[in-house]
mmCIF file of C-alpha atoms and ligand atoms in Angstrom:
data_model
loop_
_atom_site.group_PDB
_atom_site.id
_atom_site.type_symbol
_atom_site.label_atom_id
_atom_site.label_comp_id
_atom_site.label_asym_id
_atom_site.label_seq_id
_atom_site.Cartn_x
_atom_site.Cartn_y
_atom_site.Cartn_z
ATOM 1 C CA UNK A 182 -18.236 -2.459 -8.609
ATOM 2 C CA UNK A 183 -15.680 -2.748 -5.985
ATOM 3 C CA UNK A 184 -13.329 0.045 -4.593
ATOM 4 C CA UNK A 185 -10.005 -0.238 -5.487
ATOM 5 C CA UNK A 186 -6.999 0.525 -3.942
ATOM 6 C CA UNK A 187 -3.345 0.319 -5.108
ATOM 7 C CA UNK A 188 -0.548 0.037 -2.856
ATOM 8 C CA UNK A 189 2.760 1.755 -4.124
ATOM 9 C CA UNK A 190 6.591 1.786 -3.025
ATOM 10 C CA UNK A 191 9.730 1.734 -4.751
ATOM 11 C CA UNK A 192 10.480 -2.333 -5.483
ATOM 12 C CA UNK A 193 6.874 -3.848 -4.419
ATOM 13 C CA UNK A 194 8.665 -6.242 -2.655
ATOM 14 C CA UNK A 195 8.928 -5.138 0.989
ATOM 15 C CA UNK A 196 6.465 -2.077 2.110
ATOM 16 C CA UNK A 197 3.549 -2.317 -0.936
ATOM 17 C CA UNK A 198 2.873 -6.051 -0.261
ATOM 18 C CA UNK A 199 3.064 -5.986 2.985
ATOM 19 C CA UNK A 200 0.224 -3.149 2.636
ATOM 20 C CA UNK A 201 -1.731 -5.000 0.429
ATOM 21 C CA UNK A 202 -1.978 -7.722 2.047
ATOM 22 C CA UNK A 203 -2.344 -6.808 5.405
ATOM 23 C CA UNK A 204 -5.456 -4.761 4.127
ATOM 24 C CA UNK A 205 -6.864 -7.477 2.555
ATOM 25 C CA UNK A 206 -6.353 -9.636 5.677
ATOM 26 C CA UNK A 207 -8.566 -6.355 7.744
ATOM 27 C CA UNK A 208 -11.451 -6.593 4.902
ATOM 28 C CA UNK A 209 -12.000 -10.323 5.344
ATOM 29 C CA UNK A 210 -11.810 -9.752 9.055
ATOM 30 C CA UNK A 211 -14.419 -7.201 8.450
ATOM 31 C CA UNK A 212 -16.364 -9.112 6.493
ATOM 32 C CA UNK A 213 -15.913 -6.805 3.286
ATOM 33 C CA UNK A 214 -14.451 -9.207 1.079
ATOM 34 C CA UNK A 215 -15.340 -8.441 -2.908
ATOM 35 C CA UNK A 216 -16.223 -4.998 -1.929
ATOM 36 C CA UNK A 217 -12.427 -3.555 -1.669
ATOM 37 C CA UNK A 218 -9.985 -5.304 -3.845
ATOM 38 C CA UNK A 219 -6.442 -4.325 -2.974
ATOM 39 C CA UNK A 220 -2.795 -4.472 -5.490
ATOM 40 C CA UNK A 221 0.365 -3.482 -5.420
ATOM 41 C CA UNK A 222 3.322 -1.907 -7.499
ATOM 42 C CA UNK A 223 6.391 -0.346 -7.215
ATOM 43 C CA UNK A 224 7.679 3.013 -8.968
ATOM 44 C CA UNK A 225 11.176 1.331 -9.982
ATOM 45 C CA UNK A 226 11.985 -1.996 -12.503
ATOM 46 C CA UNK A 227 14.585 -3.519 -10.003
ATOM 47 C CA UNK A 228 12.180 -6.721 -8.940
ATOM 48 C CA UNK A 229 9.891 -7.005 -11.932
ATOM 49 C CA UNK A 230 8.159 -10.878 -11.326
ATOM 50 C CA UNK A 231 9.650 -11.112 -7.856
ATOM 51 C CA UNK A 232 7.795 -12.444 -4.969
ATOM 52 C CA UNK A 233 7.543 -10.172 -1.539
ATOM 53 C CA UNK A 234 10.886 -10.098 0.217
ATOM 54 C CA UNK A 235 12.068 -13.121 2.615
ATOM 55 C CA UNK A 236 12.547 -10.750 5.511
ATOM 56 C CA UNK A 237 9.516 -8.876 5.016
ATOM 57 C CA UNK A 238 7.302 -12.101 4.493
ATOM 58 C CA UNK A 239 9.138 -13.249 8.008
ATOM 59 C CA UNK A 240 7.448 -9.663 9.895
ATOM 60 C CA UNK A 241 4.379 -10.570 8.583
ATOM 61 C CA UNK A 242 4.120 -13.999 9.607
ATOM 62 C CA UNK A 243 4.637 -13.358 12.962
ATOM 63 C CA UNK A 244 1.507 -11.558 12.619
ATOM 64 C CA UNK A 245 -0.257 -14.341 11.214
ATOM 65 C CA UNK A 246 -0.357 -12.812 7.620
ATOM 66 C CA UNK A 247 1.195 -14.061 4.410
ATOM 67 C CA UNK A 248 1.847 -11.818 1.653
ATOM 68 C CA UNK A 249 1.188 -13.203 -1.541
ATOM 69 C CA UNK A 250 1.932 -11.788 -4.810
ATOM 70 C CA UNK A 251 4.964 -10.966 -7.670
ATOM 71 C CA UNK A 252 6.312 -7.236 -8.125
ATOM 72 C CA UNK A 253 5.215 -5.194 -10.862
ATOM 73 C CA UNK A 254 6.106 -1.508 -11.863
ATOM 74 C CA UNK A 255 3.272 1.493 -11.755
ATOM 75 C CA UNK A 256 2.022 2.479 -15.017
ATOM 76 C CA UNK A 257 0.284 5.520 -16.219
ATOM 77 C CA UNK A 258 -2.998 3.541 -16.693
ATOM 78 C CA UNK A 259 -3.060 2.686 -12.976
ATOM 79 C CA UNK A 260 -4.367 5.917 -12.606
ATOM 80 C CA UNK A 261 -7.422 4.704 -14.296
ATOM 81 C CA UNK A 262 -7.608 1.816 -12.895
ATOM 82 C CA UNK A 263 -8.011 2.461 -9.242
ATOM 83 C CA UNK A 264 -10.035 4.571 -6.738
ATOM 84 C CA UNK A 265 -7.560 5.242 -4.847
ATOM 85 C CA UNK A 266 -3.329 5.078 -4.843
ATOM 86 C CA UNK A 267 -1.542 5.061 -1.583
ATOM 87 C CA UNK A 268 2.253 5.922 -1.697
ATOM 88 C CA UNK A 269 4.384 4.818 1.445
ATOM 89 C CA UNK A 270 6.628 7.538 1.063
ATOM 90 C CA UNK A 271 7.086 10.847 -0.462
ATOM 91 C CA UNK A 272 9.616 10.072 -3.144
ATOM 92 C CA UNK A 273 7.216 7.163 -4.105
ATOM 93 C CA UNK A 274 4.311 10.487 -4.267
ATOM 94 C CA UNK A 275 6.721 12.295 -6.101
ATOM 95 C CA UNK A 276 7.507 9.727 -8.809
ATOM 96 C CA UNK A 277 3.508 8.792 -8.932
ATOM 97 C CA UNK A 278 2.567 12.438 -9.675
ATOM 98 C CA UNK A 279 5.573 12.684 -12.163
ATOM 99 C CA UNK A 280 3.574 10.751 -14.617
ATOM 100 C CA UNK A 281 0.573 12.595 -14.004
ATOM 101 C CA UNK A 282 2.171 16.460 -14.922
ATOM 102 C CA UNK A 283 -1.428 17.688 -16.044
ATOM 103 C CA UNK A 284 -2.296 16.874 -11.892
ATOM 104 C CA UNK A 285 -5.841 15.184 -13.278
ATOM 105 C CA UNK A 286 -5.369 12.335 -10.679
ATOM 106 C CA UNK A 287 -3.811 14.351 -8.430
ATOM 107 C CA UNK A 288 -6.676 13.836 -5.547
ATOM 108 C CA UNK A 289 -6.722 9.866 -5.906
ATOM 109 C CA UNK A 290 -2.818 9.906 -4.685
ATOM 110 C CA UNK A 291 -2.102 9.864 -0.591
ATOM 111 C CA UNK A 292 0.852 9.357 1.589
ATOM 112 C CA UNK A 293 -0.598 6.504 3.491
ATOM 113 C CA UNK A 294 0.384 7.494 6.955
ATOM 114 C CA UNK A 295 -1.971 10.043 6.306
ATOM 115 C CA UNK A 296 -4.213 7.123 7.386
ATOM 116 C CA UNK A 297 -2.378 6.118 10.615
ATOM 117 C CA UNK A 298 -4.247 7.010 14.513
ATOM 118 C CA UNK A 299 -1.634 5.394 16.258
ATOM 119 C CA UNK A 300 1.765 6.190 14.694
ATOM 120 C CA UNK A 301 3.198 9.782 14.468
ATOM 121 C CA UNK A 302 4.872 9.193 11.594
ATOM 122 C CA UNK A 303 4.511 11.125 8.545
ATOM 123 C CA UNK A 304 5.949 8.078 5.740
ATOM 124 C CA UNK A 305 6.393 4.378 5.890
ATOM 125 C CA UNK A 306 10.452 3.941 6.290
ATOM 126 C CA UNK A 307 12.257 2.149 3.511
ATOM 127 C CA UNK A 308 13.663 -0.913 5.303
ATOM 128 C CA UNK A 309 15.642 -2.548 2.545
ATOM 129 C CA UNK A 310 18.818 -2.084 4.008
ATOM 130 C CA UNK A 311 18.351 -2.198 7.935
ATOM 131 C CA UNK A 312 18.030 -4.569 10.084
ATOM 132 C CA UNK A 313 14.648 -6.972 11.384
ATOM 133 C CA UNK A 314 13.312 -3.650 13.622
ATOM 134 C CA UNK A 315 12.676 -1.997 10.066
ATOM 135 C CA UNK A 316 10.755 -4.850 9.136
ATOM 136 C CA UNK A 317 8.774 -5.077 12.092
ATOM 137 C CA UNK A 318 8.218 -1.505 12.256
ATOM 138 C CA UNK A 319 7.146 -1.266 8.920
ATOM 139 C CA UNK A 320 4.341 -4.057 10.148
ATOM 140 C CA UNK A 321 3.219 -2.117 12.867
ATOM 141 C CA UNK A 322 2.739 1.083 10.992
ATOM 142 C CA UNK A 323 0.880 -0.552 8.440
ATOM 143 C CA UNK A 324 -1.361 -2.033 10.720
ATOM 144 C CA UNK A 325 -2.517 1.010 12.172
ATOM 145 C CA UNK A 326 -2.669 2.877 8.467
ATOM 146 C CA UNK A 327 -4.716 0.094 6.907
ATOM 147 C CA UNK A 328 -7.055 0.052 9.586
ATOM 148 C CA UNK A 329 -7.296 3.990 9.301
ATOM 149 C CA UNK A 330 -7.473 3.463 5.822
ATOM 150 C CA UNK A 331 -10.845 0.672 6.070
ATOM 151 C CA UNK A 332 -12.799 2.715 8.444
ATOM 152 C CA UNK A 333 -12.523 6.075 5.532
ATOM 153 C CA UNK A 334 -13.317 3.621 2.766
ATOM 154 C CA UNK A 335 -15.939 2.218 4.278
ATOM 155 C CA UNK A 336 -17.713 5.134 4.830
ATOM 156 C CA UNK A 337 -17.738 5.925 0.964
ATOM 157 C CA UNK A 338 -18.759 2.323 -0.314
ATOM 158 C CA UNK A 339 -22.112 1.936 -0.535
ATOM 159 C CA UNK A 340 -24.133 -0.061 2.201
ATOM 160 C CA UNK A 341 -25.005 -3.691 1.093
ATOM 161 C CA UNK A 342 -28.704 -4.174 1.695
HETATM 162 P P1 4NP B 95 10.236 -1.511 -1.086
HETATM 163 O O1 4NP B 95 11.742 -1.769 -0.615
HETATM 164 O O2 4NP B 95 10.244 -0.237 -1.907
HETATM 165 O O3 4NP B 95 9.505 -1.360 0.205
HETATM 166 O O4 4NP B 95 9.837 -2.739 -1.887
HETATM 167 C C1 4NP B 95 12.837 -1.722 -1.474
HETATM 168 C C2 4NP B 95 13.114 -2.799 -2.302
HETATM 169 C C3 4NP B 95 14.212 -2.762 -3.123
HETATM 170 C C4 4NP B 95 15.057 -1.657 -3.119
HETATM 171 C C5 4NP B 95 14.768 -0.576 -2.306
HETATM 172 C C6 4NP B 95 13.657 -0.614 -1.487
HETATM 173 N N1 4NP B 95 16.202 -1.637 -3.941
HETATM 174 O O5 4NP B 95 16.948 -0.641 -3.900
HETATM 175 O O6 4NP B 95 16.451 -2.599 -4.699
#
């Protein structure tokens, strides 16, 4: 059985993409393919069946990585579903944890700059409505939390013989 992650934001179509698919580019890099499968999903309805953003998809090409994928909202049975959920920021933690009042999955939800060595800061910005620095800022912190984020998975999957 894999480990699953699920990358969460508020439209999946700028910061969760991005995160899932630069983490997927760091597993095949590391050789880990099929052994950490990676989605995304966003807290809000506003981009149901879109594809990542144009601007974001731009950031990340310039670091050699297409995002792939079409937005789709969080559900209650996501909780389920994955291993572990990794907010960007805390209003996406909030509204994960809102549909989870009993706090059962509390310990499978993170803030994922809990996962960044590099970058002092504490959420990944929402860079909808700036400018191309958000965008490429939102790259570079992502690279640095899903990096973060492989070594501490990797040291709970179980070593293939
Ligand atoms: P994301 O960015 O949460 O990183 O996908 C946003 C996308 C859409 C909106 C806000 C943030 N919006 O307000 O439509």
């Amino acid at each position: 059985m894999p480990y699953t992650l699920l990358f969460v934001c508020l439209g999946n179509i700028c910061r969760s993409p991005a995160a899932e698919n630069i983490m997927n580019h760091l597993i095949e890099q590391a050789g880990l393919s099929g052994q950490i499968t990676c989605d995304s999903a966003g807290t809000s309805s506003y981009h149901i069946g879109s594809p990542p953003d144009r601007r974001m998809t731009s950031a990340a090409s310039q670091r050699k990585i297409a995002l792939r994928g079409s937005a789709r909202q969080f559900t209650k049975a996501d909780f389920e579903r994955f291993d572990l959920i990794l907010a960007m920021d805390r209003d996406n933690y909030a509204e994960i944890c809102a549909l989870d009042p009993s706090g059962r999955f509390r310990n499978k939800v993170r803030l994922m700059c809990e996962f960044c060595t590099q970058h002092m800061l504490r959420e990944v910005p929402d860079p909808y409505y700036g400018g191309t620095e958000g965008f490429n800022q939102v790259i570079d912190l992502l690279l640095d939390a899903c990096q973060g984020l492989l070594d501490d998975v990797v040291k709970q999957i179980p070593v293939k013989p």
